[in-house]
Short mmCIF file of C-alpha atoms and ligand atoms in Angstrom, two decimals:
data_model
loop_
_atom_site.label_atom_id
_atom_site.label_comp_id
_atom_site.label_asym_id
_atom_site.label_seq_id
_atom_site.Cartn_x
_atom_site.Cartn_y
_atom_site.Cartn_z
CA UNK A 1 12.36 19.76 6.19
CA UNK A 2 9.39 18.13 7.88
CA UNK A 3 7.80 15.19 6.10
CA UNK A 4 4.66 16.17 4.18
CA UNK A 5 1.39 15.29 5.91
CA UNK A 6 -0.40 12.47 4.05
CA UNK A 7 -3.39 14.76 3.48
CA UNK A 8 -1.21 16.70 1.03
CA UNK A 9 -0.65 13.65 -1.16
CA UNK A 10 -3.67 11.38 -0.50
CA UNK A 11 -6.99 12.80 -1.60
CA UNK A 12 -10.65 11.83 -1.66
CA UNK A 13 -11.98 12.22 -5.20
CA UNK A 14 -15.35 11.12 -6.59
CA UNK A 15 -13.70 7.93 -7.89
CA UNK A 16 -12.33 7.11 -4.43
CA UNK A 17 -9.13 7.52 -2.43
CA UNK A 18 -6.34 8.81 -4.68
CA UNK A 19 -2.59 8.56 -4.11
CA UNK A 20 -1.10 11.47 -6.05
CA UNK A 21 2.61 10.54 -6.22
CA UNK A 22 1.69 7.04 -7.43
CA UNK A 23 -1.15 8.27 -9.66
CA UNK A 24 -3.49 5.44 -8.61
CA UNK A 25 -6.76 4.93 -6.75
CA UNK A 26 -7.20 2.44 -3.93
CA UNK A 27 -10.34 0.27 -4.26
CA UNK A 28 -11.93 2.85 -6.59
CA UNK A 29 -15.69 3.00 -6.75
CA UNK A 30 -15.76 3.45 -10.50
CA UNK A 31 -13.52 2.49 -13.40
CA UNK A 32 -10.13 4.31 -13.36
CA UNK A 33 -6.88 4.06 -15.37
CA UNK A 34 -4.82 2.73 -12.42
CA UNK A 35 -6.15 0.88 -9.37
CA UNK A 36 -4.57 -0.83 -6.38
CA UNK A 37 -7.01 -3.34 -4.88
CA UNK A 38 -6.98 -4.46 -1.23
CA UNK A 39 -9.09 -7.63 -1.65
CA UNK A 40 -11.58 -9.43 -3.84
CA UNK A 41 -14.95 -8.44 -2.31
CA UNK A 42 -17.08 -6.85 -4.98
CA UNK A 43 -17.41 -3.39 -3.40
CA UNK A 44 -13.61 -3.08 -3.27
CA UNK A 45 -12.69 -4.92 -6.46
CA UNK A 46 -14.77 -3.48 -9.25
CA UNK A 47 -14.63 -4.32 -12.93
CA UNK A 48 -13.34 -2.29 -15.84
CA UNK A 49 -10.13 -0.65 -14.60
CA UNK A 50 -7.12 -0.07 -16.84
CA UNK A 51 -4.15 -1.32 -14.82
CA UNK A 52 -4.83 -3.29 -11.63
CA UNK A 53 -2.27 -4.08 -8.98
CA UNK A 54 -3.00 -6.52 -6.14
CA UNK A 55 -1.71 -9.72 -4.56
CA UNK A 56 -1.67 -12.75 -6.88
CA UNK A 57 -4.53 -14.27 -4.85
CA UNK A 58 -6.70 -11.17 -5.17
CA UNK A 59 -6.07 -11.02 -8.91
CA UNK A 60 -7.05 -14.69 -9.22
CA UNK A 61 -10.23 -14.04 -7.24
CA UNK A 62 -11.06 -11.07 -9.49
CA UNK A 63 -10.56 -13.14 -12.64
CA UNK A 64 -12.70 -15.92 -11.20
CA UNK A 65 -15.54 -13.62 -10.19
CA UNK A 66 -15.70 -11.19 -13.11
CA UNK A 67 -14.01 -13.00 -15.96
CA UNK A 68 -10.54 -12.54 -17.44
CA UNK A 69 -11.38 -9.47 -19.54
CA UNK A 70 -13.14 -7.38 -16.90
CA UNK A 71 -10.59 -7.81 -14.10
CA UNK A 72 -8.40 -5.00 -15.48
CA UNK A 73 -6.82 -4.53 -18.90
CA UNK A 74 -3.40 -5.09 -17.36
CA UNK A 75 -2.80 -6.98 -14.13
CA UNK A 76 0.28 -6.61 -11.99
CA UNK A 77 0.77 -9.06 -9.14
CA UNK A 78 2.65 -7.91 -6.07
CA UNK A 79 3.38 -10.37 -3.28
CA UNK A 80 3.31 -9.45 0.40
CA UNK A 81 6.33 -7.50 1.69
CA UNK A 82 7.78 -6.79 -1.76
CA UNK A 83 8.32 -3.04 -1.96
CA UNK A 84 7.51 -1.52 -5.34
CA UNK A 85 8.91 1.88 -6.31
CA UNK A 86 6.87 4.29 -8.41
CA UNK A 87 8.93 7.46 -8.77
CA UNK A 88 9.53 8.68 -5.21
CA UNK A 89 6.72 6.54 -3.82
CA UNK A 90 7.18 3.08 -2.31
CA UNK A 91 4.17 0.74 -2.16
CA UNK A 92 4.17 -2.43 -0.09
CA UNK A 93 1.33 -4.92 0.44
CA UNK A 94 1.02 -6.32 3.97
CA UNK A 95 -1.47 -9.01 5.11
CA UNK A 96 -4.83 -7.73 6.41
CA UNK A 97 -6.22 -11.05 7.73
CA UNK A 98 -9.62 -10.46 6.09
CA UNK A 99 -9.88 -13.06 3.28
CA UNK A 100 -7.41 -14.94 1.06
CA UNK A 101 -5.03 -12.43 -0.54
CA UNK A 102 -6.32 -9.41 1.40
CA UNK A 103 -3.72 -6.69 1.85
CA UNK A 104 -3.14 -3.38 3.53
CA UNK A 105 -1.60 -0.83 1.18
CA UNK A 106 1.48 0.76 2.76
CA UNK A 107 2.62 3.95 0.99
CA UNK A 108 5.73 5.96 1.80
CA UNK A 109 6.55 9.29 0.22
CA UNK A 110 9.24 11.72 1.30
CA UNK A 111 9.44 10.36 4.83
CA UNK A 112 5.70 10.22 5.38
CA UNK A 113 3.79 6.93 5.63
CA UNK A 114 0.10 6.16 5.11
CA UNK A 115 -1.50 2.74 5.46
CA UNK A 116 -4.87 1.84 3.95
CA UNK A 117 -6.14 -1.24 5.75
CA UNK A 118 -8.99 -2.23 3.45
CA UNK A 119 -11.15 -4.60 5.48
CA UNK A 120 -9.33 -6.47 8.25
CA UNK A 121 -9.67 -8.64 11.33
CA UNK A 122 -7.46 -9.93 14.14
CA UNK A 123 -9.03 -13.31 14.94
CA UNK A 124 -6.93 -16.22 13.65
CA UNK A 125 -8.23 -17.48 10.31
CA UNK A 126 -6.89 -20.73 8.82
CA UNK A 127 -7.62 -19.45 5.29
CA UNK A 128 -5.47 -16.32 5.18
CA UNK A 129 -2.30 -14.67 6.48
CA UNK A 130 -2.75 -12.73 9.74
CA UNK A 131 -3.01 -8.92 9.97
CA UNK A 132 0.28 -7.18 10.66
CA UNK A 133 0.23 -3.73 12.25
CA UNK A 134 2.45 -1.19 10.48
CA UNK A 135 3.47 2.05 12.21
CA UNK A 136 2.41 5.07 10.21
CA UNK A 137 1.44 8.75 10.17
CA UNK A 138 -2.08 8.14 8.92
CA UNK A 139 -3.97 4.85 9.24
CA UNK A 140 -7.07 4.44 7.09
CA UNK A 141 -9.40 2.01 8.85
CA UNK A 142 -12.75 0.43 8.16
CA UNK A 143 -15.38 0.59 10.92
CA UNK A 144 -17.95 -2.01 9.91
CA UNK A 145 -18.42 -3.08 13.52
CA UNK A 146 -17.48 0.26 15.04
CA UNK A 147 -19.86 0.09 17.99
CA UNK A 148 -18.88 -1.10 21.48
CA UNK A 149 -21.71 -3.65 21.40
CA UNK A 150 -19.84 -5.64 18.77
CA UNK A 151 -17.51 -8.13 20.37
CA UNK A 152 -16.95 -11.28 18.36
CA UNK A 153 -16.55 -14.53 20.34
CA UNK A 154 -13.87 -17.03 19.26
CA UNK A 155 -15.09 -18.75 16.06
CA UNK A 156 -14.50 -22.19 17.63
CA UNK A 157 -17.20 -21.32 20.14
CA UNK A 158 -19.70 -20.71 17.34
CA UNK A 159 -18.65 -23.84 15.44
CA UNK A 160 -19.23 -25.82 18.66
CA UNK A 161 -22.81 -24.47 18.79
CA UNK A 162 -23.43 -25.91 15.33
CA UNK A 163 -21.88 -29.28 16.15
CA UNK A 164 -23.97 -29.44 19.33
CA UNK A 165 -27.11 -28.78 17.30
CA UNK A 166 -26.16 -31.67 15.01
CA UNK A 167 -26.05 -34.04 17.97
CA UNK A 168 -29.45 -32.80 19.20
CA UNK A 169 -31.05 -32.95 15.73
CA UNK A 170 -29.18 -35.77 13.97
CA UNK A 171 -31.91 -36.09 11.31
CA UNK A 172 -31.96 -32.46 10.23
CA UNK A 173 -29.83 -30.90 7.53
CA UNK A 174 -27.85 -27.95 8.88
CA UNK A 175 -27.57 -25.20 6.28
CA UNK A 176 -25.02 -22.47 7.05
CA UNK A 177 -25.57 -19.19 5.26
CA UNK A 178 -22.13 -17.71 4.64
CA UNK A 179 -20.83 -15.15 2.17
CA UNK A 180 -19.37 -16.89 -0.88
CA UNK A 181 -15.89 -15.30 -0.71
CA UNK A 182 -13.99 -15.78 2.51
CA UNK A 183 -16.63 -16.61 5.08
CA UNK A 184 -17.69 -19.89 3.46
CA UNK A 185 -14.15 -21.17 3.16
CA UNK A 186 -13.30 -20.05 6.69
CA UNK A 187 -16.33 -21.81 8.15
CA UNK A 188 -15.45 -24.99 6.25
CA UNK A 189 -11.81 -24.82 7.44
CA UNK A 190 -12.94 -24.23 11.04
CA UNK A 191 -15.30 -27.23 10.82
CA UNK A 192 -12.36 -29.36 9.65
CA UNK A 193 -10.21 -28.04 12.49
CA UNK A 194 -12.99 -29.01 14.91
CA UNK A 195 -12.79 -32.57 13.61
CA UNK A 196 -15.76 -32.68 11.19
CA UNK A 197 -14.37 -34.86 8.41
CA UNK A 198 -17.63 -35.96 6.77
CA UNK A 199 -18.38 -34.53 3.32
CA UNK A 200 -19.55 -30.90 3.38
CA UNK A 201 -22.08 -30.00 0.70
CA UNK A 202 -21.73 -26.66 -1.05
CA UNK A 203 -24.09 -24.52 -3.10
CA UNK A 204 -23.01 -24.07 -6.74
CA UNK A 205 -22.20 -20.39 -6.13
CA UNK A 206 -19.32 -21.45 -3.87
CA UNK A 207 -17.69 -24.04 -6.10
CA UNK A 208 -15.26 -21.89 -8.09
CA UNK A 209 -13.99 -19.96 -5.07
CA UNK A 210 -13.57 -23.10 -2.96
CA UNK A 211 -11.53 -24.60 -5.82
CA UNK A 212 -9.44 -21.43 -5.95
CA UNK A 213 -8.75 -21.61 -2.19
CA UNK A 214 -7.75 -25.27 -2.59
CA UNK A 215 -5.43 -24.32 -5.45
CA UNK A 216 -3.83 -21.74 -3.12
CA UNK A 217 -3.06 -24.46 -0.59
CA UNK A 218 -6.04 -24.03 1.77
CA UNK A 219 -7.32 -27.51 2.59
CA UNK A 220 -11.12 -27.70 2.71
CA UNK A 221 -11.51 -31.48 2.69
CA UNK A 222 -14.26 -33.48 0.98
CA UNK A 223 -16.62 -30.96 -0.67
CA UNK A 224 -19.59 -32.12 -2.72
CA UNK A 225 -22.25 -30.27 -4.69
CA UNK A 226 -25.44 -29.74 -2.69
CA UNK A 227 -27.66 -31.06 -5.43
CA UNK A 228 -30.42 -33.11 -3.95
CA UNK A 229 -30.43 -36.51 -5.53
CA UNK A 230 -31.34 -38.53 -2.45
CA UNK A 231 -32.75 -36.64 0.51
CA UNK A 232 -31.34 -39.41 2.69
CA UNK A 233 -27.77 -38.28 2.02
CA UNK A 234 -28.47 -34.94 3.69
CA UNK A 235 -29.72 -36.29 6.99
CA UNK A 236 -27.46 -34.78 9.61
CA UNK A 237 -25.30 -33.25 6.89
CA UNK A 238 -23.77 -29.78 6.75
CA UNK A 239 -24.56 -27.62 3.73
CA UNK A 240 -22.90 -24.25 3.11
CA UNK A 241 -24.69 -21.75 0.88
CA UNK A 242 -24.86 -18.00 0.24
CA UNK A 243 -27.28 -16.32 2.69
CA UNK A 244 -29.79 -15.52 -0.07
CA UNK A 245 -30.18 -19.20 -0.93
CA UNK A 246 -31.13 -20.02 2.68
CA UNK A 247 -34.19 -17.80 2.54
CA UNK A 248 -35.14 -19.25 -0.80
CA UNK A 249 -37.05 -22.27 -2.08
CA UNK A 250 -33.61 -23.79 -2.57
CA UNK A 251 -33.31 -24.41 1.19
CA UNK A 252 -36.78 -25.90 1.54
CA UNK A 253 -35.96 -28.97 -0.50
CA UNK A 254 -33.85 -30.24 2.37
CA UNK A 255 -35.48 -32.21 5.12
CA UNK A 256 -36.65 -29.89 7.93
CA UNK A 257 -33.41 -27.85 7.74
CA UNK A 258 -31.80 -25.92 10.58
CA UNK A 259 -30.94 -22.53 9.08
CA UNK A 260 -27.69 -21.18 10.51
CA UNK A 261 -25.91 -17.97 9.53
CA UNK A 262 -22.27 -17.01 10.01
CA UNK A 263 -22.01 -13.22 10.33
CA UNK A 264 -20.90 -10.57 12.77
CA UNK A 265 -24.41 -9.16 12.51
CA UNK A 266 -25.76 -12.24 14.29
CA UNK A 267 -24.81 -10.40 17.48
CA UNK A 268 -27.99 -8.42 16.84
CA UNK A 269 -30.88 -10.70 17.71
CA UNK A 270 -33.42 -8.87 15.55
CA UNK A 271 -31.20 -9.37 12.52
CA UNK A 272 -31.16 -13.11 13.03
CA UNK A 273 -34.91 -13.17 13.61
CA UNK A 274 -35.67 -11.05 10.56
CA UNK A 275 -33.55 -13.30 8.39
CA UNK A 276 -35.31 -16.42 9.66
CA UNK A 277 -32.12 -17.75 11.23
CA UNK A 278 -32.61 -20.50 13.82
CA UNK A 279 -28.93 -20.85 14.71
CA UNK A 280 -26.98 -17.56 14.65
CA UNK A 281 -23.19 -17.95 14.49
CA UNK A 282 -21.24 -14.80 15.32
CA UNK A 283 -18.35 -15.25 12.91
CA UNK A 284 -17.04 -12.12 11.27
CA UNK A 285 -14.22 -11.30 8.88
CA UNK A 286 -14.11 -7.75 10.25
CA UNK A 287 -12.44 -6.48 13.41
CA UNK A 288 -14.78 -6.03 16.35
CA UNK A 289 -14.77 -2.90 18.53
CA UNK A 290 -11.88 -3.96 20.75
CA UNK A 291 -9.78 -5.14 17.82
CA UNK A 292 -10.38 -1.89 15.91
CA UNK A 293 -9.07 0.10 18.86
CA UNK A 294 -6.19 -2.31 19.52
CA UNK A 295 -5.11 -2.28 15.87
CA UNK A 296 -5.24 1.49 15.66
CA UNK A 297 -3.14 1.74 18.83
CA UNK A 298 -0.58 -0.67 17.37
CA UNK A 299 -0.08 1.47 14.28
CA UNK A 300 0.85 4.35 16.63
CA UNK A 301 -0.77 6.66 14.07
CA UNK A 302 -1.52 10.13 15.45
CA UNK A 303 -4.29 10.44 12.88
CA UNK A 304 -6.87 7.94 11.61
CA UNK A 305 -9.18 8.21 8.64
CA UNK A 306 -12.34 6.15 8.93
CA UNK A 307 -14.17 4.67 5.93
CA UNK A 308 -17.25 2.50 5.77
CA UNK A 309 -19.20 1.64 8.85
CA UNK A 310 -19.95 3.46 12.05
CA UNK A 311 -17.57 6.38 11.64
CA UNK A 312 -18.90 8.67 14.40
CA UNK A 313 -18.65 6.22 17.30
CA UNK A 314 -15.10 5.24 16.43
CA UNK A 315 -13.94 8.82 15.89
CA UNK A 316 -15.41 9.77 19.26
CA UNK A 317 -13.49 6.93 20.94
CA UNK A 318 -10.28 8.02 19.18
CA UNK A 319 -10.68 11.61 20.33
CA UNK A 320 -10.76 10.36 23.93
CA UNK A 321 -7.43 8.66 23.23
CA UNK A 322 -5.84 11.84 21.80
CA UNK A 323 -5.94 10.46 18.26
CA UNK A 324 -7.24 12.72 15.51
CA UNK A 325 -10.08 11.07 13.60
CA UNK A 326 -11.53 12.01 10.24
CA UNK A 327 -14.53 10.49 8.44
CA UNK A 328 -13.68 9.95 4.79
CA UNK A 329 -17.33 9.55 3.76
CA UNK A 330 -16.52 7.48 0.72
CA UNK A 331 -19.89 6.38 -0.53
CA UNK A 332 -20.23 2.98 -2.16
CA UNK A 333 -18.58 0.50 0.16
CA UNK A 334 -20.94 -1.88 1.80
CA UNK A 335 -20.41 -4.65 4.22
CA UNK A 336 -20.41 -7.96 2.39
CA UNK A 337 -21.73 -9.67 5.51
CA UNK A 338 -24.81 -7.46 5.44
CA UNK A 339 -25.05 -6.99 1.70
CA UNK A 340 -28.13 -9.13 1.52
CA UNK A 341 -29.85 -7.48 4.45
CA UNK A 342 -31.18 -3.96 4.87
CA UNK A 343 -28.05 -1.78 5.09
CA UNK A 344 -29.46 1.10 7.11
CA UNK A 345 -31.21 -0.62 9.95
CA UNK A 346 -28.12 -0.90 12.12
CA UNK A 347 -28.70 2.14 14.29
CA UNK A 348 -32.24 0.99 15.00
CA UNK A 349 -31.19 -2.59 15.62
CA UNK A 350 -28.23 -2.00 17.95
CA UNK A 351 -29.34 -2.81 21.48
CA UNK A 352 -28.78 -0.03 24.02
ZN1 ZN B 401 -14.30 -7.19 2.48
ZN1 ZN B 402 -15.46 -3.60 2.82
#
């Protein structure tokens, strides 16, 4: 008997993507009895579920962000590569390379295998385990940067731009706007790898997550609260803060700051301009166009389901490669890198 096609046992319901033989939702958009969570970003990891299964790191991130009680009534930790059997279904979590603890959900049922990537990237990241391609019948991919214009340079290149700016403007405070979960810690770790061993000052919104990364063995070095006691201390210093704080009065208390921003969207000049960013750093925790296509090819999946992002462009490219593409049209996921910017201006802002 032929293995059942994953579309017969994985369904899109109003709550999100549902795995029938396991009776759970993956990254559900509203509260459900049983959820499997790919990673800790707030559009994927929502509060109020009954049972929640995820990697130990993701569960810790959820508890830290939403409080013990709201991160699921029951939490079940599953480490990478530890198959879990639910009836006839086997579930395995495999690294996605997106942020600490991020996992692809590998599901096998009656000889048929589906993989839900969650968010993922292929660039090396000192703060999380690298993405591993898994061969499957259906690969569910994100497409945040699913336009050919998006090609992310090596992060070291972008870090070097910042360090260069510090030598040109040794008096100015350099404030890097970076998303509080994942991007901030990655930027800090990349600065350390580039040899910056001075204290790095962090906005209060980053403190708990940086401590959690440290507790998970990710070394971030000397971090200090960015509370301005003496302006002098911030001359030529690096401050990391959530993007919203950079556009705020909070940033203006520093001496003539250079506002930098670490995001894949910094590829789009108008975005940087609109956000008042003087030093755009193209550092993304999502796969760029080439890496989306490469990853899909490595899964050898004959069929790909596309979730948030630019579904049409990617599906078109897959069709040319004889891969069947399907837009899942799950509404409610947003890109954390753009969450604080206008979400719908991409089409208008993408250069021809
Ligand atoms: Zn994410
Ligand atoms: Zn996402």
